[in-house]
Short mmCIF file of C-alpha atoms in Angstrom, two decimals:
data_model
loop_
_atom_site.label_atom_id
_atom_site.label_comp_id
_atom_site.label_asym_id
_atom_site.label_seq_id
_atom_site.Cartn_x
_atom_site.Cartn_y
_atom_site.Cartn_z
CA MET A 1 57.74 52.82 103.15
CA LYS A 2 61.29 53.71 104.11
CA THR A 3 63.97 51.13 103.57
CA LYS A 4 66.73 50.57 106.10
CA ARG A 5 69.17 52.24 103.65
CA THR A 6 66.93 55.32 103.35
CA HIS A 7 66.46 55.48 107.11
CA TRP A 8 70.25 55.18 107.63
CA MET A 9 70.96 57.98 105.14
CA CYS A 10 68.40 60.27 106.76
CA SER A 11 69.92 59.61 110.16
CA PHE A 12 73.42 60.28 108.78
CA TRP A 13 72.49 63.64 107.25
CA ALA A 14 70.54 64.63 110.37
CA ALA A 15 73.56 63.84 112.52
CA LEU A 16 75.84 65.77 110.18
CA MET A 17 73.52 68.79 110.23
CA ALA A 18 73.36 68.62 114.01
CA LEU A 19 77.13 68.60 114.21
CA THR A 20 77.28 71.59 111.90
CA PHE A 21 74.92 73.63 114.03
CA VAL A 22 76.05 72.44 117.43
CA LEU A 23 79.74 72.49 116.60
CA PRO A 24 80.40 75.45 114.29
CA GLY A 25 84.11 74.64 114.44
CA VAL A 26 83.44 71.60 112.26
CA SER A 27 82.18 73.73 109.37
CA GLU A 28 85.00 76.20 109.93
CA ALA A 29 87.54 73.39 109.74
CA LEU A 30 85.96 72.10 106.53
CA ALA A 31 86.05 75.61 105.07
CA GLN A 32 89.74 75.92 105.91
CA THR A 33 90.76 72.83 103.96
CA LYS A 34 91.34 74.97 100.86
CA LYS A 35 94.96 75.89 100.48
CA PRO A 36 95.71 79.59 100.86
CA ASN A 37 96.68 81.74 97.89
CA ILE A 38 100.18 83.24 97.79
CA LEU A 39 100.91 86.71 96.42
CA PHE A 40 104.64 87.37 96.18
CA ILE A 41 105.74 90.96 95.41
CA VAL A 42 109.38 91.82 94.68
CA SER A 43 110.83 95.26 93.99
CA ASP A 44 114.29 96.06 92.66
CA ASP A 45 117.19 97.59 94.65
CA THR A 46 114.88 99.09 97.29
CA GLY A 47 116.84 100.49 100.21
CA TYR A 48 116.27 99.25 103.77
CA GLY A 49 115.79 102.84 104.93
CA ASP A 50 113.55 104.01 102.08
CA LEU A 51 110.17 102.86 103.37
CA GLY A 52 108.21 104.70 106.02
CA ALA A 53 107.89 101.55 108.11
CA TYR A 54 111.70 101.39 108.26
CA GLY A 55 112.23 105.03 109.22
CA GLY A 56 112.11 106.45 105.67
CA GLY A 57 108.98 107.59 103.87
CA GLU A 58 108.14 111.21 104.58
CA GLY A 59 111.34 111.58 106.56
CA ARG A 60 113.23 110.99 103.32
CA GLY A 61 110.94 113.03 101.09
CA MET A 62 108.92 110.13 99.67
CA PRO A 63 105.75 109.01 101.51
CA THR A 64 104.99 105.28 101.33
CA PRO A 65 101.47 104.88 102.78
CA ASN A 66 100.81 101.51 101.16
CA PHE A 67 104.04 99.94 102.39
CA ASP A 68 103.30 101.37 105.83
CA ARG A 69 99.80 99.87 105.79
CA LEU A 70 101.23 96.46 104.91
CA ALA A 71 103.55 96.68 107.91
CA LYS A 72 100.64 97.63 110.17
CA GLU A 73 98.52 94.75 108.89
CA GLY A 74 101.21 92.09 109.16
CA MET A 75 104.74 91.22 110.21
CA GLN A 76 107.76 93.43 109.53
CA PHE A 77 111.21 91.84 109.42
CA TYR A 78 114.35 93.61 110.63
CA SER A 79 117.00 90.90 110.01
CA PHE A 80 115.81 89.65 106.64
CA TYR A 81 118.58 88.86 104.15
CA ALA A 82 118.81 88.84 100.38
CA GLN A 83 121.94 88.31 98.24
CA PRO A 84 124.33 91.10 97.18
CA SER A 85 122.91 91.63 93.65
CA CYS A 86 119.95 91.06 91.35
CA THR A 87 120.56 87.70 89.69
CA PRO A 88 121.79 85.78 92.78
CA GLY A 89 119.11 87.50 94.88
CA ARG A 90 116.31 86.35 92.61
CA ALA A 91 117.85 82.91 92.07
CA ALA A 92 118.05 82.37 95.84
CA MET A 93 114.42 83.33 96.36
CA ILE A 94 113.04 81.30 93.47
CA THR A 95 115.10 78.13 94.10
CA GLY A 96 115.61 78.18 97.87
CA ARG A 97 119.32 77.47 97.26
CA ILE A 98 122.43 79.58 97.71
CA PRO A 99 123.27 80.94 94.24
CA ASN A 100 126.52 79.04 93.71
CA ARG A 101 124.54 75.79 93.83
CA SER A 102 122.49 76.77 90.77
CA GLY A 103 125.34 78.62 89.05
CA MET A 104 123.35 81.88 89.16
CA THR A 105 125.99 83.97 90.89
CA THR A 106 126.21 87.12 88.81
CA VAL A 107 124.51 89.27 86.19
CA ALA A 108 124.60 88.30 82.50
CA PHE A 109 124.51 90.63 79.51
CA GLN A 110 121.87 90.25 76.83
CA GLY A 111 122.99 88.01 74.03
CA GLN A 112 124.91 85.66 76.34
CA GLY A 113 122.06 83.15 76.41
CA GLY A 114 121.86 80.53 79.15
CA GLY A 115 120.24 81.04 82.51
CA LEU A 116 118.53 79.08 85.26
CA PRO A 117 119.37 75.39 84.62
CA LYS A 118 116.57 73.06 83.56
CA ALA A 119 117.23 70.80 86.53
CA GLU A 120 116.41 73.45 89.16
CA TRP A 121 113.13 73.40 91.07
CA THR A 122 111.48 76.79 91.48
CA LEU A 123 108.70 78.26 93.60
CA GLY A 124 106.46 77.81 90.58
CA SER A 125 107.27 74.16 89.91
CA VAL A 126 107.13 73.14 93.59
CA LEU A 127 103.77 74.84 94.12
CA LYS A 128 102.47 73.22 90.92
CA THR A 129 102.92 69.85 92.66
CA ALA A 130 100.46 71.09 95.30
CA GLY A 131 97.80 72.00 92.72
CA TYR A 132 98.46 75.73 92.48
CA LYS A 133 97.77 77.90 89.46
CA THR A 134 101.04 79.76 88.90
CA TYR A 135 101.75 83.09 87.20
CA PHE A 136 104.76 85.36 86.71
CA THR A 137 105.04 88.98 85.64
CA GLY A 138 107.86 91.52 85.71
CA LYS A 139 111.62 91.27 86.16
CA TRP A 140 113.11 87.78 85.77
CA HIS A 141 116.87 88.35 85.33
CA LEU A 142 117.65 84.63 85.40
CA GLY A 143 118.67 84.15 81.79
CA GLU A 144 117.23 84.50 78.31
CA ALA A 145 117.39 80.98 76.84
CA ASP A 146 114.00 79.34 76.26
CA TYR A 147 114.69 76.68 78.90
CA ALA A 148 115.52 79.37 81.48
CA LEU A 149 112.28 81.38 81.29
CA PRO A 150 109.38 81.29 83.80
CA ASN A 151 107.05 79.40 81.45
CA ALA A 152 109.68 76.62 81.33
CA HIS A 153 110.12 76.62 85.11
CA GLY A 154 106.72 75.81 86.55
CA TYR A 155 104.70 78.93 85.77
CA ASP A 156 101.48 78.31 83.86
CA MET A 157 101.84 81.72 82.28
CA MET A 158 104.30 84.57 82.17
CA GLU A 159 103.16 87.98 80.96
CA HIS A 160 105.25 91.11 80.46
CA CYS A 161 108.35 89.32 81.68
CA PHE A 162 111.59 91.33 81.46
CA LEU A 163 114.85 89.44 81.23
CA TYR A 164 117.38 92.09 82.23
CA HIS A 165 117.95 95.03 84.54
CA CYS A 166 116.59 98.44 83.47
CA ASN A 167 119.82 99.93 82.21
CA ALA A 168 120.29 97.06 79.75
CA TYR A 169 117.38 98.47 77.75
CA THR A 170 119.27 101.72 77.16
CA TYR A 171 122.37 100.14 75.58
CA GLY A 172 121.18 100.46 72.00
CA ASP A 173 119.64 103.89 72.52
CA PRO A 174 121.78 106.65 70.90
CA THR A 175 120.32 109.24 73.31
CA TRP A 176 121.96 107.41 76.20
CA PHE A 177 125.17 106.28 74.53
CA PRO A 178 125.91 108.43 71.47
CA ASP A 179 129.56 107.33 71.48
CA MET A 180 128.81 103.63 71.03
CA ASP A 181 130.23 101.97 67.94
CA PRO A 182 127.37 101.54 65.39
CA LYS A 183 128.13 97.83 64.98
CA LEU A 184 127.91 97.27 68.73
CA ARG A 185 124.65 99.25 68.85
CA GLU A 186 123.29 97.09 66.04
CA MET A 187 124.23 93.97 67.99
CA PHE A 188 122.47 95.15 71.17
CA ASP A 189 119.37 96.11 69.18
CA LYS A 190 119.35 92.64 67.64
CA VAL A 191 119.87 90.48 70.75
CA THR A 192 118.00 92.46 73.43
CA LYS A 193 114.58 90.99 74.14
CA GLY A 194 111.80 93.26 75.38
CA SER A 195 108.55 92.29 77.09
CA MET A 196 108.14 88.49 76.87
CA SER A 197 104.93 86.50 77.33
CA GLY A 198 103.86 82.89 76.90
CA ASN A 199 102.10 79.88 78.42
CA THR A 200 103.86 76.82 79.75
CA GLY A 201 104.97 74.48 77.00
CA GLU A 202 104.91 77.26 74.41
CA LYS A 203 107.75 79.28 72.95
CA ALA A 204 107.61 82.74 74.50
CA HIS A 205 106.87 85.66 72.20
CA GLU A 206 108.02 89.26 72.36
CA ASP A 207 105.21 91.76 72.99
CA TRP A 208 107.30 94.84 72.24
CA LYS A 209 110.78 96.28 72.54
CA VAL A 210 111.92 98.49 75.42
CA ASN A 211 113.97 101.68 75.21
CA GLY A 212 114.99 104.49 77.55
CA GLN A 213 112.49 107.07 76.31
CA TYR A 214 109.15 108.44 77.48
CA VAL A 215 107.20 106.52 74.82
CA ASP A 216 104.20 104.27 75.41
CA THR A 217 103.39 102.82 72.00
CA PRO A 218 102.94 99.05 72.22
CA GLU A 219 100.97 99.20 68.96
CA LYS A 220 104.17 100.44 67.29
CA GLY A 221 106.28 97.81 68.99
CA VAL A 222 108.11 99.92 71.56
CA VAL A 223 107.53 101.00 75.19
CA GLY A 224 109.91 103.05 77.31
CA ILE A 225 111.33 102.25 80.75
CA PRO A 226 109.00 104.77 82.49
CA PHE A 227 105.96 102.64 81.59
CA MET A 228 107.20 99.10 82.29
CA ASP A 229 105.75 98.89 85.79
CA LYS A 230 102.36 100.00 84.49
CA TYR A 231 102.17 96.85 82.39
CA ILE A 232 103.41 94.67 85.26
CA GLU A 233 100.67 96.14 87.47
CA GLN A 234 98.01 95.58 84.77
CA SER A 235 99.10 91.94 84.41
CA GLY A 236 98.80 91.42 88.16
CA LEU A 237 95.35 93.03 88.34
CA LYS A 238 94.08 90.96 85.39
CA PHE A 239 95.32 87.74 86.96
CA LEU A 240 93.59 88.49 90.27
CA GLU A 241 90.32 89.23 88.49
CA ASP A 242 90.54 85.90 86.65
CA ALA A 243 91.50 84.04 89.84
CA ALA A 244 88.45 85.45 91.64
CA LYS A 245 86.21 83.63 89.13
CA ASN A 246 87.47 80.26 90.35
CA THR A 247 88.23 80.38 94.05
CA ASN A 248 88.38 76.59 94.30
CA GLN A 249 91.92 76.48 92.92
CA PRO A 250 94.65 78.19 94.97
CA PHE A 251 96.99 80.49 93.11
CA PHE A 252 100.58 81.63 93.32
CA ILE A 253 101.35 84.91 91.59
CA SER A 254 104.81 86.49 91.49
CA ILE A 255 104.79 90.22 90.69
CA ASN A 256 108.24 91.71 90.13
CA PHE A 257 108.39 95.48 89.64
CA MET A 258 111.34 96.99 87.76
CA LYS A 259 111.48 100.05 90.00
CA VAL A 260 113.63 101.24 91.68
CA HIS A 261 116.66 99.96 89.74
CA GLN A 262 118.54 102.76 88.04
CA PRO A 263 117.98 104.52 85.70
CA ASN A 264 114.87 105.63 87.55
CA LEU A 265 112.45 107.17 85.08
CA PRO A 266 109.12 107.61 86.90
CA ALA A 267 105.92 107.30 84.90
CA PRO A 268 104.64 110.75 83.83
CA GLU A 269 101.91 110.85 86.46
CA PHE A 270 104.52 110.39 89.20
CA VAL A 271 107.07 112.96 88.07
CA HIS A 272 107.67 115.41 90.97
CA LYS A 273 105.02 113.69 93.08
CA SER A 274 107.49 113.03 95.87
CA MET A 275 108.35 115.74 98.36
CA SER A 276 112.00 115.79 97.30
CA LYS A 277 111.09 115.67 93.58
CA SER A 278 114.10 113.52 92.69
CA LYS A 279 113.82 110.70 90.18
CA TYR A 280 114.52 108.04 92.77
CA ALA A 281 112.02 109.45 95.29
CA ASP A 282 109.36 109.84 92.58
CA SER A 283 109.96 106.21 91.60
CA VAL A 284 109.56 105.01 95.21
CA VAL A 285 106.23 106.87 95.33
CA GLU A 286 105.25 105.14 92.08
CA LEU A 287 106.27 101.72 93.42
CA ASP A 288 104.26 102.31 96.58
CA ALA A 289 101.19 103.34 94.57
CA ARG A 290 101.34 100.33 92.26
CA ILE A 291 101.66 97.90 95.17
CA GLY A 292 98.70 99.77 96.72
CA HIS A 293 96.66 99.14 93.56
CA ILE A 294 97.46 95.42 93.72
CA MET A 295 96.45 95.22 97.37
CA ASP A 296 93.28 97.23 96.79
CA LYS A 297 92.24 94.80 94.05
CA LEU A 298 92.97 91.83 96.30
CA ARG A 299 90.73 93.33 99.00
CA GLU A 300 88.03 94.41 96.54
CA LEU A 301 87.74 90.84 95.20
CA GLY A 302 87.58 89.41 98.73
CA LEU A 303 90.73 87.37 98.11
CA ASP A 304 92.78 89.02 100.84
CA LYS A 305 91.35 86.96 103.69
CA ASP A 306 92.66 83.74 102.15
CA THR A 307 95.98 85.00 100.78
CA LEU A 308 99.49 85.12 102.20
CA VAL A 309 101.13 88.29 100.87
CA PHE A 310 104.89 88.54 101.04
CA TYR A 311 106.90 91.58 99.95
CA THR A 312 110.67 91.99 99.74
CA THR A 313 113.44 93.16 97.39
CA ASP A 314 116.29 91.35 95.63
CA ASN A 315 119.37 92.91 97.25
CA GLY A 316 120.61 95.80 99.33
CA ALA A 317 120.58 99.40 98.14
CA TRP A 318 122.90 100.23 95.25
CA GLN A 319 124.53 103.30 96.77
CA ASP A 320 127.23 103.38 94.08
CA VAL A 321 124.73 105.04 91.72
CA TYR A 322 123.82 107.91 94.05
CA PRO A 323 121.65 110.00 93.75
CA ASP A 324 119.64 107.50 91.68
CA ALA A 325 119.79 105.00 94.50
CA GLY A 326 118.28 103.74 97.73
CA TYR A 327 119.40 104.34 101.27
CA THR A 328 120.58 101.87 103.88
CA PRO A 329 121.74 102.72 107.40
CA PHE A 330 124.20 99.84 107.23
CA ARG A 331 127.79 99.68 106.05
CA GLY A 332 128.51 98.77 102.45
CA THR A 333 126.23 98.58 99.44
CA LYS A 334 124.92 96.26 96.75
CA GLY A 335 127.72 93.97 95.60
CA THR A 336 129.35 93.49 99.01
CA VAL A 337 129.05 91.06 101.91
CA ARG A 338 128.43 93.96 104.31
CA GLU A 339 124.99 94.36 105.88
CA GLY A 340 124.18 97.21 103.48
CA GLY A 341 124.42 94.85 100.53
CA ASN A 342 122.34 92.08 102.06
CA ARG A 343 119.90 93.21 104.77
CA VAL A 344 116.64 94.25 103.12
CA PRO A 345 113.05 95.21 103.93
CA ALA A 346 110.45 92.41 104.07
CA ILE A 347 106.80 92.34 105.12
CA ALA A 348 104.31 89.43 105.39
CA VAL A 349 100.52 89.79 105.65
CA TRP A 350 98.06 86.94 106.23
CA PRO A 351 94.76 88.00 107.86
CA GLY A 352 93.75 85.83 110.77
CA LYS A 353 97.12 84.05 110.73
CA ILE A 354 99.83 86.69 111.15
CA ALA A 355 99.30 89.10 114.04
CA PRO A 356 98.91 92.71 112.84
CA ASP A 357 101.69 95.21 113.53
CA SER A 358 104.12 92.49 114.61
CA LYS A 359 107.89 92.88 114.48
CA ASN A 360 110.45 90.16 113.94
CA HIS A 361 114.24 90.19 114.41
CA ASP A 362 115.01 86.53 113.62
CA ILE A 363 117.72 85.70 111.08
CA VAL A 364 115.72 84.75 107.98
CA GLY A 365 115.87 85.61 104.31
CA GLY A 366 114.83 85.14 100.72
CA LEU A 367 116.25 81.61 100.71
CA ASP A 368 113.55 80.66 103.22
CA LEU A 369 110.60 81.49 100.99
CA MET A 370 110.82 78.10 99.26
CA ALA A 371 110.38 76.04 102.44
CA THR A 372 107.81 78.51 103.79
CA PHE A 373 105.60 78.62 100.71
CA ALA A 374 105.88 74.84 100.38
CA ALA A 375 104.74 74.40 103.99
CA VAL A 376 101.83 76.79 103.47
CA ALA A 377 100.81 74.88 100.34
CA GLY A 378 101.27 71.45 101.89
CA ALA A 379 103.97 70.58 99.33
CA LYS A 380 106.95 68.36 100.10
CA LEU A 381 110.32 69.73 99.08
CA PRO A 382 111.91 67.41 96.49
CA GLU A 383 115.02 65.42 97.37
CA LYS A 384 116.17 65.14 93.76
CA ASP A 385 116.45 67.74 91.02
CA LEU A 386 114.47 67.56 87.79
CA GLU A 387 117.18 65.37 86.25
CA GLY A 388 116.90 62.86 89.08
CA LYS A 389 120.14 63.81 90.85
CA PRO A 390 120.28 64.36 94.65
CA MET A 391 119.96 68.01 95.64
CA VAL A 392 119.80 70.11 98.79
CA PHE A 393 117.79 73.20 99.70
CA ASP A 394 119.20 75.93 101.94
CA SER A 395 115.69 76.99 102.92
CA TYR A 396 114.09 77.04 106.38
CA ASP A 397 110.37 77.05 107.10
CA MET A 398 109.32 80.43 108.55
CA THR A 399 105.70 79.48 109.27
CA PRO A 400 106.25 78.97 113.04
CA LEU A 401 107.32 82.59 113.49
CA LEU A 402 104.72 83.87 110.99
CA LEU A 403 101.96 82.16 112.96
CA GLY A 404 103.40 83.07 116.35
CA LYS A 405 103.94 79.41 117.25
CA GLY A 406 107.70 79.40 117.68
CA LYS A 407 111.04 80.22 116.14
CA CYS A 408 112.47 79.46 112.73
CA ASP A 409 115.27 76.87 112.96
CA ARG A 410 117.73 79.14 111.16
CA THR A 411 120.47 80.62 113.36
CA SER A 412 123.08 81.50 110.73
CA TRP A 413 123.47 83.27 107.41
CA PHE A 414 126.19 83.03 104.75
CA TYR A 415 127.12 85.99 102.55
CA PHE A 416 128.60 85.45 99.06
CA THR A 417 129.94 87.61 96.25
CA GLU A 418 130.11 86.38 92.67
CA ASP A 419 133.01 83.90 92.75
CA GLU A 420 132.95 82.60 96.32
CA LEU A 421 132.48 78.96 97.23
CA SER A 422 133.33 79.56 100.87
CA PRO A 423 131.34 82.55 102.13
CA GLY A 424 132.84 86.03 102.16
CA ALA A 425 131.14 86.56 105.52
CA ALA A 426 129.10 84.49 107.94
CA ARG A 427 126.69 85.34 110.74
CA VAL A 428 125.81 83.06 113.65
CA ASN A 429 123.29 84.52 116.09
CA ASN A 430 124.42 88.12 116.71
CA TYR A 431 128.07 87.71 115.68
CA LYS A 432 129.34 88.19 112.13
CA ALA A 433 132.76 87.30 110.71
CA VAL A 434 133.87 89.21 107.60
CA PHE A 435 136.59 87.69 105.40
CA ASN A 436 136.06 89.71 102.20
CA LEU A 437 136.52 93.42 102.96
CA ARG A 438 135.02 94.68 99.70
CA GLY A 439 132.76 97.58 100.61
CA ASP A 440 135.01 99.04 103.30
CA ASP A 441 133.57 102.52 102.67
CA GLY A 442 136.30 103.70 100.35
CA GLN A 443 139.05 103.92 102.96
CA PRO A 444 141.90 103.22 100.50
CA THR A 445 140.94 106.30 98.47
CA GLY A 446 141.43 108.67 101.40
CA GLY A 447 139.75 111.98 100.64
CA LEU A 448 137.65 110.27 97.97
CA ALA A 449 135.91 108.10 100.54
CA VAL A 450 132.52 109.29 99.28
CA ASP A 451 133.18 108.21 95.68
CA SER A 452 131.66 105.22 93.97
CA ASN A 453 134.07 102.50 95.10
CA LEU A 454 131.81 101.05 97.77
CA GLY A 455 130.33 98.11 95.88
CA TRP A 456 131.25 96.09 92.78
CA LYS A 457 133.91 98.62 91.79
CA GLY A 458 135.66 98.16 95.12
CA GLN A 459 138.35 95.51 95.09
CA GLN A 460 138.01 92.19 96.86
CA LYS A 461 140.39 92.19 99.82
CA TYR A 462 140.53 89.14 102.01
CA VAL A 463 141.76 89.44 105.58
CA ALA A 464 144.95 87.67 106.57
CA THR A 465 144.80 84.82 109.14
CA VAL A 466 141.76 86.05 111.04
CA PRO A 467 138.54 87.83 110.00
CA GLN A 468 136.93 90.97 111.24
CA VAL A 469 134.22 90.18 113.79
CA PHE A 470 131.24 92.36 114.63
CA ASP A 471 128.46 92.14 117.19
CA LEU A 472 125.43 93.05 115.06
CA TRP A 473 123.29 93.72 118.12
CA ALA A 474 125.66 96.30 119.56
CA ASP A 475 127.10 97.45 116.24
CA PRO A 476 124.80 96.81 113.22
CA GLN A 477 126.88 99.27 111.15
CA GLU A 478 129.97 97.01 111.42
CA ARG A 479 132.20 99.79 112.72
CA TYR A 480 134.09 98.08 115.56
CA ASP A 481 136.06 94.92 114.92
CA ILE A 482 136.07 93.01 118.22
CA PHE A 483 137.99 89.89 117.19
CA MET A 484 141.24 90.93 118.86
CA ASN A 485 140.76 94.64 119.33
CA ASN A 486 138.83 95.22 122.53
CA PHE A 487 139.30 94.64 126.24
CA THR A 488 137.41 91.36 126.12
CA GLU A 489 138.43 90.02 122.71
CA ARG A 490 135.86 87.77 121.03
CA THR A 491 138.21 85.24 119.44
CA TRP A 492 135.98 82.46 120.78
CA VAL A 493 133.08 83.36 118.46
CA MET A 494 134.99 81.84 115.54
CA ILE A 495 134.54 78.36 117.00
CA THR A 496 130.81 78.39 116.22
CA ILE A 497 131.17 80.39 112.98
CA SER A 498 133.93 78.11 111.65
CA ASP A 499 131.83 75.08 112.54
CA GLU A 500 128.88 76.42 110.52
CA ILE A 501 131.13 77.12 107.52
CA LYS A 502 132.61 73.61 107.69
CA LYS A 503 129.10 72.13 107.61
CA LEU A 504 128.31 74.21 104.53
CA MET A 505 131.55 73.23 102.77
CA LYS A 506 130.85 69.53 103.32
CA THR A 507 127.56 69.86 101.41
CA TYR A 508 129.49 70.71 98.23
CA VAL A 509 130.98 67.22 98.23
CA GLN A 510 127.60 65.48 98.12
CA TYR A 511 125.84 68.25 96.17
CA PRO A 512 128.38 69.86 93.77
CA PRO A 513 127.59 73.39 92.54
CA ARG A 514 126.44 73.74 88.95
CA LYS A 515 128.49 75.46 86.28
CA VAL A 516 128.48 79.25 86.66
CA GLN A 517 125.93 80.57 84.16
CA SER A 518 127.60 83.94 83.59
CA GLU A 519 131.07 85.01 84.59
CA SER A 520 132.48 88.25 85.93
CA TYR A 521 136.11 89.35 85.78
CA THR A 522 138.04 87.79 88.64
CA GLY A 523 141.54 88.84 87.67
CA PRO A 524 144.06 87.49 85.15
CA ILE A 525 144.44 83.78 84.53
CA THR A 526 148.04 83.10 85.58
CA LEU A 527 150.42 80.21 85.06
CA SER A 528 150.66 79.67 88.82
CA ALA A 529 146.87 79.52 89.12
CA TYR A 530 146.73 76.93 86.34
CA GLN A 531 149.42 74.83 88.04
CA ARG A 532 147.55 75.12 91.33
CA PHE A 533 144.39 73.93 89.60
CA GLU A 534 146.21 70.91 88.22
CA TRP A 535 147.53 70.07 91.71
CA ILE A 536 144.10 70.46 93.31
CA ARG A 537 142.50 68.27 90.66
CA GLU A 538 145.02 65.52 91.34
CA GLN A 539 144.53 65.83 95.12
CA VAL A 540 140.75 65.61 94.83
CA LYS A 541 141.12 62.57 92.61
CA LYS A 542 143.40 60.84 95.13
CA GLU A 543 142.14 61.72 98.58
CA GLY A 544 139.82 64.74 98.60
CA ILE A 545 140.89 68.11 99.89
CA ASN A 546 140.77 69.88 103.23
CA ILE A 547 140.08 73.63 103.22
CA PRO A 548 141.62 75.22 106.34
CA LEU A 549 139.60 77.83 108.19
CA PRO A 550 140.59 80.50 110.77
CA THR A 551 140.60 79.11 114.28
CA GLY A 552 141.56 82.08 116.45
CA ASN A 553 144.89 83.03 118.09
#
């Protein structure tokens, strides 16, 4: 005899089964409650014009079929911005904050210690709050202190993590620098850390040292630069295989290849595999192949259908190191506030969510990955840092444009070099104002305009009274200053640009920037500068300070 409870339960399950069969959308909705995986791939110093999807590829002697397939399968960005160099570029992506807020404004040498402050939230730590399994492999470049490593910043595990740029691993190598003082060489050999691995909460350990040779002997404690990306790829593949065994937990994996930062030493199997047979082109072919292997594994395991894949690079092409460098059609290079130092390739793939072969020209950038990944994961961005102090993110959610549901709210972008609190350039919609003329294509050197003074080695030169202004729709190469130089002068554009800069500057009052973690040379410390500092300190103490901005005629 059936009880009322049994009869009720039978009726409930019958009704539920009926709903499932009659309304298949119900089961689909239930199946979609799992949070999507996120695969984040970053390369190093890759030029905007290097990839086939951006007009490079075979046309530049280096086919990139895997990059091109990504672009066909997803969304390709044409106005995607990074920062001018490696450390600030990676800091901006991983924290969602302009680099001067975290103090990560420039590159540090090995042995300097320090790095990403403990108080900073990262992609890893934010996604951990949403239940994600997090993993990091490859280039970090955000410091070498224990508190600054990925396994101390929200990543469950880091494997084959590299703390510096490629060339740093050649400093102690007598083949590269035979003239180095033996004591200095001994110091670099002592302080330079190689491949680092470790779980969260553990002290990271060194897997092996890195040098600039064609040696692949981890069992002997040393691996050369040509083989670093092989180990990064292997780490990524192993993680995906493990993740496929437990599909109930979403994952976030950050894969950061060392190529194509100079010195480019392609793995042996890629030497002369490009059409042009140069080291840089061979390395682009290698990078393309390794990303292809990662994507093939994702598809093979059936994880691709439930994974947002995002690829980009950390900064614009470093043309100063030609011919071991990328190509950009824009003015300037890595280390400048010109488009060439900041506008980078970016591709997003998410089957069933992002329309295939779609193109996007919105102003977005690496800063926006934090808000975007958080939105995808259903995580709320924190309002306080990890020390409990109020903080602000400079990140905008890109999911509306990824999903074809609308625009991103961002309409402006600020460009910074190492020591700038106010931006060296600012873009609002299609107009860009340039205050810092570093990267002016070597004009002061006359006949030597093709030398290597385009980026960091070029001096900082700030315009007097008014900036240069460019219309990036009509003139993406920043060739024609239209502020006061054409028949319909665009002095009025500075009203909106100045307003955006003022809004940014006000945020520093409520959210002061952290101490700079590594310093670059910014000129001599003078008596007058010290006296000015003393005056400013007194003014801030008394009544605050007003920073004047250009207003036009």
